[in-house]
Coordinates of C-alpha atoms in Angstrom, one line a residue:
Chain A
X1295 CA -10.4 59.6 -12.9
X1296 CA -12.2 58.7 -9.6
X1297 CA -10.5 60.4 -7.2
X1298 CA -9.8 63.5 -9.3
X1299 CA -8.4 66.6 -7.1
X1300 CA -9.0 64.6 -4.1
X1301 CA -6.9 64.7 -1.6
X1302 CA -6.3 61.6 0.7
X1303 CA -4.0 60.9 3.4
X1304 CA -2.6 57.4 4.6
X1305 CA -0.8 56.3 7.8
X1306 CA 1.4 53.3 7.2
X1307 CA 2.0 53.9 3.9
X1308 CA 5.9 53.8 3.9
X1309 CA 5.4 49.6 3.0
X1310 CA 3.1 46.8 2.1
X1311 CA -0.5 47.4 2.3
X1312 CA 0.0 51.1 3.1
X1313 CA 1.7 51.9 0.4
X1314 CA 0.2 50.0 -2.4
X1315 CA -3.2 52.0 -1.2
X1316 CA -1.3 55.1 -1.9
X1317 CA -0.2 54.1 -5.2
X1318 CA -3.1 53.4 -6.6
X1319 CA -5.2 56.6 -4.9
X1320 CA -2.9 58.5 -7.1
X1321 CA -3.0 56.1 -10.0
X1322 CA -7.2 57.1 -9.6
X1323 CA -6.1 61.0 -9.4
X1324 CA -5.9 61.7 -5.5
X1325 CA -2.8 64.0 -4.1
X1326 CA -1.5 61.6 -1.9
X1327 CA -0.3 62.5 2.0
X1328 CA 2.3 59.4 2.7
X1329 CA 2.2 59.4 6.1
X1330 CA 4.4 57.7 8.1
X1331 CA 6.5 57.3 11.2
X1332 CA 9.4 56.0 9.1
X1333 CA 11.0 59.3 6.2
X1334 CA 13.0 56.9 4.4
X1335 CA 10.5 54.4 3.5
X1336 CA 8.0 57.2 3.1
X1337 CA 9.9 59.4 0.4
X1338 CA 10.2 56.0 -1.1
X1339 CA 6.4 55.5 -1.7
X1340 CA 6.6 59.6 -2.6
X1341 CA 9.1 59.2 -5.6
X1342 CA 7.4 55.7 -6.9
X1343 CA 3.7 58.1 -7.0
X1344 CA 5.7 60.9 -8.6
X1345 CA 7.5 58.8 -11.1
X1346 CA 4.2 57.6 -12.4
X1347 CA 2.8 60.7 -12.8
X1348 CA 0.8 61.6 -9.6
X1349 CA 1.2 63.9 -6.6
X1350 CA 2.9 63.8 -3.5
X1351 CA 4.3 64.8 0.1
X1352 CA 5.5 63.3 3.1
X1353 CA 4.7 63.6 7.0
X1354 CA 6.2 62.4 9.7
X1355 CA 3.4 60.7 11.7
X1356 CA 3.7 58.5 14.7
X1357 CA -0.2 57.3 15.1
X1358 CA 0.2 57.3 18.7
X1359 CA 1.0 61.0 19.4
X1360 CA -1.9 63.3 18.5
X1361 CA 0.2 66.3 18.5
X1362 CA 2.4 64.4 15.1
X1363 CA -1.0 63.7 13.3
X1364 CA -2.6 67.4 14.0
X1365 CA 1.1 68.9 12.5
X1366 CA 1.1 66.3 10.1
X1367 CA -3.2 67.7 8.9
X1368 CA -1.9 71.2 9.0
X1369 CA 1.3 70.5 6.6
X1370 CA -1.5 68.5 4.5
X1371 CA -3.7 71.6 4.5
X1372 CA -0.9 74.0 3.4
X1373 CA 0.0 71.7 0.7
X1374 CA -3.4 70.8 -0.9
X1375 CA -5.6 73.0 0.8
X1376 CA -7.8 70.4 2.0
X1377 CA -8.7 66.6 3.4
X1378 CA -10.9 64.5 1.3
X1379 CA -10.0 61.0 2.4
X1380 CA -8.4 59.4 5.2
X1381 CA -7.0 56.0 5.5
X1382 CA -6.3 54.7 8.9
X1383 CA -3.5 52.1 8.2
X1384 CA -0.7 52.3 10.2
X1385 CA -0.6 49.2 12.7
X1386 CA 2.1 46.6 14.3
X1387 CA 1.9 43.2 15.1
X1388 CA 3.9 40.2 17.0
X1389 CA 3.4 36.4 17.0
X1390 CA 2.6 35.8 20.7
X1391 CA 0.8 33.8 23.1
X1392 CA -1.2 35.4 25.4
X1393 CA 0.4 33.1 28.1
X1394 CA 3.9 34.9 26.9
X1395 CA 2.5 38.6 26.6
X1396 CA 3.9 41.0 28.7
X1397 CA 1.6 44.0 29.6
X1398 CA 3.9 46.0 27.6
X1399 CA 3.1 44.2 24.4
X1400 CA -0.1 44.6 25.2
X1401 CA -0.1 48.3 25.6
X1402 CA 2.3 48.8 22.8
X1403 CA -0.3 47.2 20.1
X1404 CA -3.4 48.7 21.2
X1405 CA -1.9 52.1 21.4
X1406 CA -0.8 52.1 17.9
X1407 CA -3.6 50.1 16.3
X1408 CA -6.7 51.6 18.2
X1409 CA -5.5 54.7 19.9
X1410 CA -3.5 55.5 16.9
X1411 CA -6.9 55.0 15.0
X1412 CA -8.9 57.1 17.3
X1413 CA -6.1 59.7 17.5
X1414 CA -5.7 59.8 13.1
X1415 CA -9.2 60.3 13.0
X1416 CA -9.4 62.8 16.1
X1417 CA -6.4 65.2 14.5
X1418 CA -7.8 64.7 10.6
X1419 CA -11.9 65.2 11.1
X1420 CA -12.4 68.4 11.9
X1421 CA -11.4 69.1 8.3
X1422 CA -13.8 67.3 6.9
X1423 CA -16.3 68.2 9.2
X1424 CA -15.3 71.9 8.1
X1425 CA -16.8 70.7 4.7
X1426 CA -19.1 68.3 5.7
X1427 CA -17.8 66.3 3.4
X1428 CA -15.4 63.1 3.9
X1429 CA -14.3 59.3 3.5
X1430 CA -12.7 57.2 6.3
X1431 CA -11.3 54.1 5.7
X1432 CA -9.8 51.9 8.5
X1433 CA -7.4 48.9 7.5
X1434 CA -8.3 46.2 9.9
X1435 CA -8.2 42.5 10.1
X1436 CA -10.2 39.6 9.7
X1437 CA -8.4 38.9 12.7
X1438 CA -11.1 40.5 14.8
X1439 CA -13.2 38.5 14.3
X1440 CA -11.0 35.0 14.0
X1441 CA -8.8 35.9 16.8
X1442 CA -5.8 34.5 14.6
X1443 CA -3.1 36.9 13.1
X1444 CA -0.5 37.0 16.0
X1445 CA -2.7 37.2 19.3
X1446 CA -5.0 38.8 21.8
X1447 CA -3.4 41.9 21.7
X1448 CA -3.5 42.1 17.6
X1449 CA -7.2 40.9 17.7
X1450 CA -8.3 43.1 20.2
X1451 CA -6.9 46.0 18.7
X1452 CA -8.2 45.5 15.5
X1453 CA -11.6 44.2 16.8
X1454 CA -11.7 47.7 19.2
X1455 CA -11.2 49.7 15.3
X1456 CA -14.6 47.9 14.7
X1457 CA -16.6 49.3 17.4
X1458 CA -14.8 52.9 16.6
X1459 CA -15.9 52.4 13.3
X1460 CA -19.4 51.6 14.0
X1461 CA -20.1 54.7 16.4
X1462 CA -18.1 57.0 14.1
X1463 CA -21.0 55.7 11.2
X1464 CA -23.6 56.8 12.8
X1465 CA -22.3 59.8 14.6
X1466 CA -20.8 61.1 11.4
X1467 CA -22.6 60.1 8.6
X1468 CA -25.3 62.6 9.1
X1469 CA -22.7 65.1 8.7
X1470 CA -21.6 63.3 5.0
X1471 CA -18.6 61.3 6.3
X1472 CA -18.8 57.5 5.6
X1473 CA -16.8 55.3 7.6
X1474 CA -16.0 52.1 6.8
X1475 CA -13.4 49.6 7.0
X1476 CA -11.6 46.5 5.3
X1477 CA -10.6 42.9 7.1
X1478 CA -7.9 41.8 4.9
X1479 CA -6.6 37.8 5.8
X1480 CA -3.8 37.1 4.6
X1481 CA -2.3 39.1 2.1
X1482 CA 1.2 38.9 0.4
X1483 CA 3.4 41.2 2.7
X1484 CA 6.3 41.0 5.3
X1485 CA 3.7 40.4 8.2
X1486 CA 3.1 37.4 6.4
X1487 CA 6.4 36.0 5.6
X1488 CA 6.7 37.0 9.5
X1489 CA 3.9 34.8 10.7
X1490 CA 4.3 31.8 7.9
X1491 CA 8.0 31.6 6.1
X1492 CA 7.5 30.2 2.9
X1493 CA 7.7 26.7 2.9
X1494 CA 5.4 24.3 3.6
X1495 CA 3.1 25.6 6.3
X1496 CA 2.3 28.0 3.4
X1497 CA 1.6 25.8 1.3
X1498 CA -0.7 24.1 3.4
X1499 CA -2.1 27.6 4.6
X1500 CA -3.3 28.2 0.5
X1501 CA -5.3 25.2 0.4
X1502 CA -7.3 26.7 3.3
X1503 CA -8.2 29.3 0.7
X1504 CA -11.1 28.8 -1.7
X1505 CA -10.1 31.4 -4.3
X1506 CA -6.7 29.2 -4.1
X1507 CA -4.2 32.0 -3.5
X1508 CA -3.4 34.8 -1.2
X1509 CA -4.4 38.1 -1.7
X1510 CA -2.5 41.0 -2.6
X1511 CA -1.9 44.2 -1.6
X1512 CA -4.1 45.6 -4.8
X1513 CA -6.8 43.4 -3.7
X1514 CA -6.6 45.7 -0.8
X1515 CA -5.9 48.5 -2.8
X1516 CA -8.5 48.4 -5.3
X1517 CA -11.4 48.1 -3.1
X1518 CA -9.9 51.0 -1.1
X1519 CA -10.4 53.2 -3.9
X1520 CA -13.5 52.0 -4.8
X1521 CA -14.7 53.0 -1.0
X1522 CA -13.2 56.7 -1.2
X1523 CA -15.0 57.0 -4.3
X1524 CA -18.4 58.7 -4.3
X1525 CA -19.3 55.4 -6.2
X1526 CA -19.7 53.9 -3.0
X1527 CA -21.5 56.4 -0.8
X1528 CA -24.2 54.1 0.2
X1529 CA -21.8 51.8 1.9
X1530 CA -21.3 53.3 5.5
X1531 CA -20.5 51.6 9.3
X1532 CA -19.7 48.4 6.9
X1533 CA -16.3 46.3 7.1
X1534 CA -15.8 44.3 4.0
X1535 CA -14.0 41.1 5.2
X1536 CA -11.4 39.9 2.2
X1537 CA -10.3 36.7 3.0
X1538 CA -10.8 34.7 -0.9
X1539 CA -14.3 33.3 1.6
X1540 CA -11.6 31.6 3.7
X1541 CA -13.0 32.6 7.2
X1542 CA -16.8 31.1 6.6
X1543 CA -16.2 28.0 4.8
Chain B
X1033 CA -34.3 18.4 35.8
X1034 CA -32.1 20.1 34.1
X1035 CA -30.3 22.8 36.1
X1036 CA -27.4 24.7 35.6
X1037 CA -25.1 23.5 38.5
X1038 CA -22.2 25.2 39.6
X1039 CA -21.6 23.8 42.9
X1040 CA -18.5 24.2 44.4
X1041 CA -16.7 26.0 42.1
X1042 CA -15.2 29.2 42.6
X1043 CA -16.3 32.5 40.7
X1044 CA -14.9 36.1 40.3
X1045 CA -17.1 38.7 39.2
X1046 CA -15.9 41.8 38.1
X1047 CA -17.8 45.1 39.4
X1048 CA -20.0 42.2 40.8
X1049 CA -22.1 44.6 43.3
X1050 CA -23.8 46.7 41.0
X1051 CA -26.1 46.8 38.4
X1052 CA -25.3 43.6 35.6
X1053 CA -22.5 42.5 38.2
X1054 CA -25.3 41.5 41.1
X1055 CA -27.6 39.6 38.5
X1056 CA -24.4 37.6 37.8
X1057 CA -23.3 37.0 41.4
X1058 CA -26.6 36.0 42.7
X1059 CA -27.2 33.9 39.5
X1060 CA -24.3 32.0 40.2
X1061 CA -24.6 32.0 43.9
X1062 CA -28.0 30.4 43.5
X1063 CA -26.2 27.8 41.1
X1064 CA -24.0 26.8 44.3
X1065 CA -21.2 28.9 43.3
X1066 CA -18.7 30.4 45.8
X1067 CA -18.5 34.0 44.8
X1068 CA -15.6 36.2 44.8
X1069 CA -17.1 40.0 44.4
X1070 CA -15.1 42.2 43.2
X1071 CA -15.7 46.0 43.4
X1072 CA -13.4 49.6 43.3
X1073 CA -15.8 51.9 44.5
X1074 CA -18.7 50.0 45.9
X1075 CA -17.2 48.2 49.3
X1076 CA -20.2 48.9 51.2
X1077 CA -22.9 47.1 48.3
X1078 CA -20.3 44.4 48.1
X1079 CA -20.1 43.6 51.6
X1080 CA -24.0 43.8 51.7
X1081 CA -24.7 41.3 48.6
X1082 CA -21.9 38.7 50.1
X1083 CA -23.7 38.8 53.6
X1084 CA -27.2 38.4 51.9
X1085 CA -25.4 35.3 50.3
X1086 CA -23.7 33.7 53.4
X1087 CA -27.5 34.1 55.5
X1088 CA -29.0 32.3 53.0
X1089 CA -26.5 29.5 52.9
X1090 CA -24.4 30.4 49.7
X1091 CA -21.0 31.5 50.3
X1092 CA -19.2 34.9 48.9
X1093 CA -16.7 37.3 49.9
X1094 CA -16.0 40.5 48.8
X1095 CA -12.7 41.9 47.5
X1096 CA -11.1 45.6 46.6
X1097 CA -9.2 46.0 43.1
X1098 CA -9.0 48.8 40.6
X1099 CA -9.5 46.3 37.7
X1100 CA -7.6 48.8 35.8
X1101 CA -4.5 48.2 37.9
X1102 CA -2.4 45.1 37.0
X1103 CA -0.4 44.8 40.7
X1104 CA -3.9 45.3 42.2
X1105 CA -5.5 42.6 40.4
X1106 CA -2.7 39.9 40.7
X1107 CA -2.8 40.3 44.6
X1108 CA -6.5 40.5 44.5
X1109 CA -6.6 37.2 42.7
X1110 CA -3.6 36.0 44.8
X1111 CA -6.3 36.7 48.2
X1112 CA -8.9 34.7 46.2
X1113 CA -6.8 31.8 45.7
X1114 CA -5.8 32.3 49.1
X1115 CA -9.5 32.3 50.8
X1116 CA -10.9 29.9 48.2
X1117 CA -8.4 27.6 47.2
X1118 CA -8.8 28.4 43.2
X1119 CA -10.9 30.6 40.9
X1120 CA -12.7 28.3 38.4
X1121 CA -14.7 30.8 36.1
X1122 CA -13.9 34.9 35.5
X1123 CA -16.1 36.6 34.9
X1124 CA -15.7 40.3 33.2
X1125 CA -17.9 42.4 33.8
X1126 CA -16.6 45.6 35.4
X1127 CA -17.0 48.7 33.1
X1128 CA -17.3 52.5 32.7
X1129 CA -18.7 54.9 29.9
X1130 CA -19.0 58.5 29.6
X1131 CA -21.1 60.6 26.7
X1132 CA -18.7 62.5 24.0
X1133 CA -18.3 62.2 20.4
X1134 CA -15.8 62.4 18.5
X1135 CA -14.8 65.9 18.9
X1136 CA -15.4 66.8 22.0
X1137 CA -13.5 63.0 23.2
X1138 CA -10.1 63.8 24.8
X1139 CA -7.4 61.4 24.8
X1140 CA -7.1 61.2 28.6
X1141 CA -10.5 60.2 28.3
X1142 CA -10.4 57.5 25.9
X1143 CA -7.5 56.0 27.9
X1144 CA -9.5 56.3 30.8
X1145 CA -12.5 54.4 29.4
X1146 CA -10.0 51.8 27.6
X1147 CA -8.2 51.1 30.9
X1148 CA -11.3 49.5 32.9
X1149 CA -13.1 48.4 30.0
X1150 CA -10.1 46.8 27.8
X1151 CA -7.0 46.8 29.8
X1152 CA -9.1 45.7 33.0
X1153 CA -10.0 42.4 31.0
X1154 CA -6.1 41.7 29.9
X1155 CA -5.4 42.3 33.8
X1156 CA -7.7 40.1 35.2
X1157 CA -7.6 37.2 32.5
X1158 CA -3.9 37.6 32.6
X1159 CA -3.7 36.5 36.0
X1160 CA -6.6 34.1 35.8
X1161 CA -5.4 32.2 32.9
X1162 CA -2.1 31.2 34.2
X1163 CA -3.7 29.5 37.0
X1164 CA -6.7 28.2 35.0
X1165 CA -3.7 26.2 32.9
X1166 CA -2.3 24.7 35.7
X1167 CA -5.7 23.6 36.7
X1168 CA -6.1 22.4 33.7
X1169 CA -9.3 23.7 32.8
X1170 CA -11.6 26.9 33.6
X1171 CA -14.3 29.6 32.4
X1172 CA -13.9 33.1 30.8
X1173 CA -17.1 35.1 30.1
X1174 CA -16.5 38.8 29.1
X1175 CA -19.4 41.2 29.3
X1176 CA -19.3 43.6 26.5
X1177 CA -22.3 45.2 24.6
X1178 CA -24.4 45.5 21.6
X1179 CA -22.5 48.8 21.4
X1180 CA -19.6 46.9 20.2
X1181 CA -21.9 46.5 16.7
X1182 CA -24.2 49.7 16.7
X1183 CA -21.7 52.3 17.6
X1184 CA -23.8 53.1 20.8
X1185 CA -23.5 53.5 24.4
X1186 CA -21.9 56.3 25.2
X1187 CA -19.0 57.3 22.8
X1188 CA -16.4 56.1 19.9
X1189 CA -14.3 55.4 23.3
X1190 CA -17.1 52.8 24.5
X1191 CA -17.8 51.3 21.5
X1192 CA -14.2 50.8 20.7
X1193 CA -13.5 49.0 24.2
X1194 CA -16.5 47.0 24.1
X1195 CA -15.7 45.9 20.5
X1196 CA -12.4 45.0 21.3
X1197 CA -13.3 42.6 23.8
X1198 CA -14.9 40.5 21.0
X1199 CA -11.5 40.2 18.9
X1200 CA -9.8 39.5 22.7
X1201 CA -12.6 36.7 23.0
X1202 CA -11.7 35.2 19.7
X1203 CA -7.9 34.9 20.3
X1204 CA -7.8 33.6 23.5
X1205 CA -10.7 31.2 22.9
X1206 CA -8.6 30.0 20.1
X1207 CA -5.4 29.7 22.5
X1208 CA -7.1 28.4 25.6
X1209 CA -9.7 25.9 24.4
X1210 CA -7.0 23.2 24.1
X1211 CA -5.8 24.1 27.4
X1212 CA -9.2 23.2 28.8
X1213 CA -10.4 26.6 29.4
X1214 CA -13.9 28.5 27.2
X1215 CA -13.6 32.2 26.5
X1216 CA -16.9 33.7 26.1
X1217 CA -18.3 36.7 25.4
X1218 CA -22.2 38.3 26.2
X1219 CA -23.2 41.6 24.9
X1220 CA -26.6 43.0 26.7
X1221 CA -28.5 46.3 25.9
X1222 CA -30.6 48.0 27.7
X1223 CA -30.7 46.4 31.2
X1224 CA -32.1 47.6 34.2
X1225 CA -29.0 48.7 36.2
X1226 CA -28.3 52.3 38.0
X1227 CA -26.9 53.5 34.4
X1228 CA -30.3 52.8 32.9
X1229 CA -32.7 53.8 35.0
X1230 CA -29.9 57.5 35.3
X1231 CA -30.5 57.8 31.5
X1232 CA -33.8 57.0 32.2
X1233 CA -35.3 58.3 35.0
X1234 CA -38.9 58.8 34.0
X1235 CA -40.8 55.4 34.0
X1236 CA -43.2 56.6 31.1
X1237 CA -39.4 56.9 29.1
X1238 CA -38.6 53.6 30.0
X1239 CA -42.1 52.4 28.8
X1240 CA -41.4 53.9 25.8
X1241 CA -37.9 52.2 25.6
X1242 CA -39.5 48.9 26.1
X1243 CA -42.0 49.3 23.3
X1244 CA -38.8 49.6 21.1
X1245 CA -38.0 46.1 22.3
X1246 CA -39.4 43.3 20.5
X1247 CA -39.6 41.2 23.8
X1248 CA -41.9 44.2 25.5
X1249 CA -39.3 44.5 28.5
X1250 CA -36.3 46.0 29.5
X1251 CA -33.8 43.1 30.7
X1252 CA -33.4 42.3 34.2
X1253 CA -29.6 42.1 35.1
X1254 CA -30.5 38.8 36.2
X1255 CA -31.2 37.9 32.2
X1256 CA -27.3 38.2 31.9
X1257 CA -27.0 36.3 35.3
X1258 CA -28.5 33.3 34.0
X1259 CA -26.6 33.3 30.8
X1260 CA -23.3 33.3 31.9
X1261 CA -24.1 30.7 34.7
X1262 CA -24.9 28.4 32.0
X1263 CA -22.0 29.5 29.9
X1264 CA -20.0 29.2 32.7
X1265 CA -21.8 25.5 33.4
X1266 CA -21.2 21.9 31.9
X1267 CA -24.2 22.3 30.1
X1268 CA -22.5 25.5 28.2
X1269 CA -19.4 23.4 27.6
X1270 CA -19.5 23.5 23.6
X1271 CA -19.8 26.9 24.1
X1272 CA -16.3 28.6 22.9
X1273 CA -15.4 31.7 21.5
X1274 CA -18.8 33.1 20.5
X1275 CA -20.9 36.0 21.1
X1276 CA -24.0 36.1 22.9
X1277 CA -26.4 39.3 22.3
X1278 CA -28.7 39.4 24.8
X1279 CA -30.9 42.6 24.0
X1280 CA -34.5 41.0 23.8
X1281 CA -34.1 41.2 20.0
X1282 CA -33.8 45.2 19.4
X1283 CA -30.8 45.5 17.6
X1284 CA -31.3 43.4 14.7
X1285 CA -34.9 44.3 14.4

């Protein structure tokens, strides 16, 4: 078991991406913290990690309100005693031109995606930093650095999560916290039958792809677990872009 | 000869009195361009570069706007469009940083740092790009940094806003560049500005800083001038969506 008595919490992890991570963090032994803004869909991804065997709770967590992560850490604490692993996950999106975005829009994504990030991490660290020991993971987007995947304000906040990312490397590394992040492009989940409806833009959208499909959330999932493990604590500051080599070919 | 030529077209420079901002307005000033300075803070430098300007025959005006502020930045562009007749080329270049980490990094900070650095480029491109697509063409070039990629610079806030200028580069390069208009994006280190030589004040420390610098020098704000006046030119016009460090080769070293 890789993640053996560790214990890791995600945001976002009521659905898609989020959720598969925290399946398969407990599938590899972690005590899983579902956090998300949304109970029902949480206890969901709760029951399915307790059905198969593994551990865990739910918090309520809106990203964007630091006081809902630092109660959210402290229910953690009381439950398993301890942080080991933090995902950053939680993010929203909208298809829209930046000729048709209001400011609101604007503000709305980048205080989920990027202020939500910095505000997870603010709330969670000083737990690890308690122990001087730690993984941080941030979900991103290979839409940082394409600018596709909905619009300025998606790319910006996810390209912003990279420059958080690379100062909380260096800044924290020396302390033994890694941080680094994955780019996922295009994987299988309601954001993407959001942006392409199946049919034949989709189609078309696949041949763009030289693996020749799209990936899946336990593309996403897998490497996540391989990144919280101590296999990987050489890696730090990187972000692994998954795309099936889409983006540079 | 080949020269960057921006005659008659109409620039706005963010935080264009100070430090980066000058190199840019007087490299596009001495490329013919009619400057628009923008400043918040610095009215009397503003109104000092734009008169240095007009005596030697260029032609620039400077204008208030808390680039943070959406309703000050519409009417600010509003009085450019009004003096000038159009703005042709934005450029982004106003920007704040503060020293924290992690822990010690207080939301209102952050917000405070985002709001110039990040929401001050959606306010001003915002109101710049619906008038660059009626024109039918136009020039974006947003000033970011090599702390974008290092983590450096200040903070996790800094580095954050600067990075996600790059992703905001990307998308509305994508979005824009059939509507005639480049989005552009420069990210210097370690020029000689008023925050340098205040992090720096010792010239033995900034001989030692220059050492670290393959090039031997510490850039001259008019190194980033030049750039984005040829970014901003014809001969920069297969230029879109990419990101120029300009850092005299230290950060990949």
């Amino acid at each position: 078991m890789l993640l053996k008595n560790k214990v890791a919490v995600i945001t976002g992890s009521g659905k898609g991406i989020g959720r598969q991570i925290a399946l398969d963090l407990a599938g590899a032994g972690a005590r899983v913290v579902v956090a998300d803004a949304s109970r029902s869909t949480g206890e969901i991804t709760c029951k399915m990690i307790k059905d198969s065997g593994g551990e865990a709770i739910f918090v309520a967590m809106d990203v964007s309100r630091l006081d809902d992560v630092e109660k959210g850490a402290s229910i953690a604490i009381s439950a398993f005693g301890g942080i080991d692993i933090l995902v950053c996950n939680a993010g929203i999106t909208s298809n829209r031109s930046f000729l048709e975005l209001s400011y609101e829009e604007w503000d709305k994504t980048i205080t989920v995606n990027l202020t939500g990030t910095y505000l997870t991490v603010k709330g969670i660290i000083p737990y690890m930093l308690s122990k001087q020991k730690g993984k941080i993971l941030i979900i991103s987007s290979s839409s940082a650095i394409t600018g596709s995947g909905g619009g300025a304000h998606y790319a910006s906040s996810k390209a912003g999560q990279h420059g958080l990312l690379r100062n909380l490397a260096r800044e924290l590394a020396p302390r033994g916290i890694t941080v680094n992040a994955i780019a996922p492009r295009v994987i299988e989940t309601d954001i993407l039958d959001s942006l392409y409806p199946p049919g034949s833009t989709r189609d078309e959208l696949i041949k763009k792809i030289p693996v020749g499909r799209f990936g899946r959330t336990e593309d996403v999932s897998e490497l996540a677990v391989f990144l919280a493990s101590d296999n990987a604590s050489y890696i730090n500051g990187q972000i692994i872009l998954l795309d099936g080599g889409r983006t540079f070919s | 000869m080949l020269a960057i030529d921006l005659t008659s077209k109409v620039a706005l420079i963010t935080g264009g009195a100070r430090g980066i901002g000058k190199g840019i307005t007087e490299a596009f000033a001495e490329a013919g361009a009619f400057v628009a300075i923008n400043y918040a803070s610095s009215g009397e430098a503003a109104e000092k570069l734009a008169g240095e300007i007009c005596q030697r025959g260029g032609r620039a005006v400077a204008f208030r706007a808390d680039v943070s502020d959406f309703d000050q930045v519409k009417s600010m562009v509003h009085d450019i469009i009004q003096e000038f007749g159009k703005i042709d080329i934005l450029v982004n270049n106003a920007g704040i940083t503060s020293v924290h980490s992690i822990e010690d990094l207080e939301p209102g900070e952050w917000d405070r740092i985002l709001k110039v650095n990040l929401y001050g480029v959606f306010n001003n491109s915002k109101v710049a790009a619906e008038h660059m697509v009626i024109m039918g063409e136009g020039v974006i070039i947003n000033i970011s940094s090599t702390g974008a990629f290092t983590g450096g610079g200040g903070g996790p806030h800094y580095s954050a806003s600067k990075a996600a200028l790059h992703g905001f580069t990307r998308a509305l390069a994508r979005e824009l560049a059939p509507k005639g208009i480049r989005v552009n994006s420069i990210a210097p280190t370690v020029i000689e500005s008023d925050f340098l030589l205040g992090r720096y004040p010792n010239p033995k420390d900034r001989e030692k800083l220059a050492k670290q610098i393959p090039v031997g020098r510490i850039g001259n704000p008019l190194d980033v001038g030049y750039m984005a006046a040829f970014m901003a030119s014809p001969l920069g016009s297969f230029i879109s969506g990419e990101i120029i460090i300009m850092d005299g080769g230290r950060t990949f070293r």
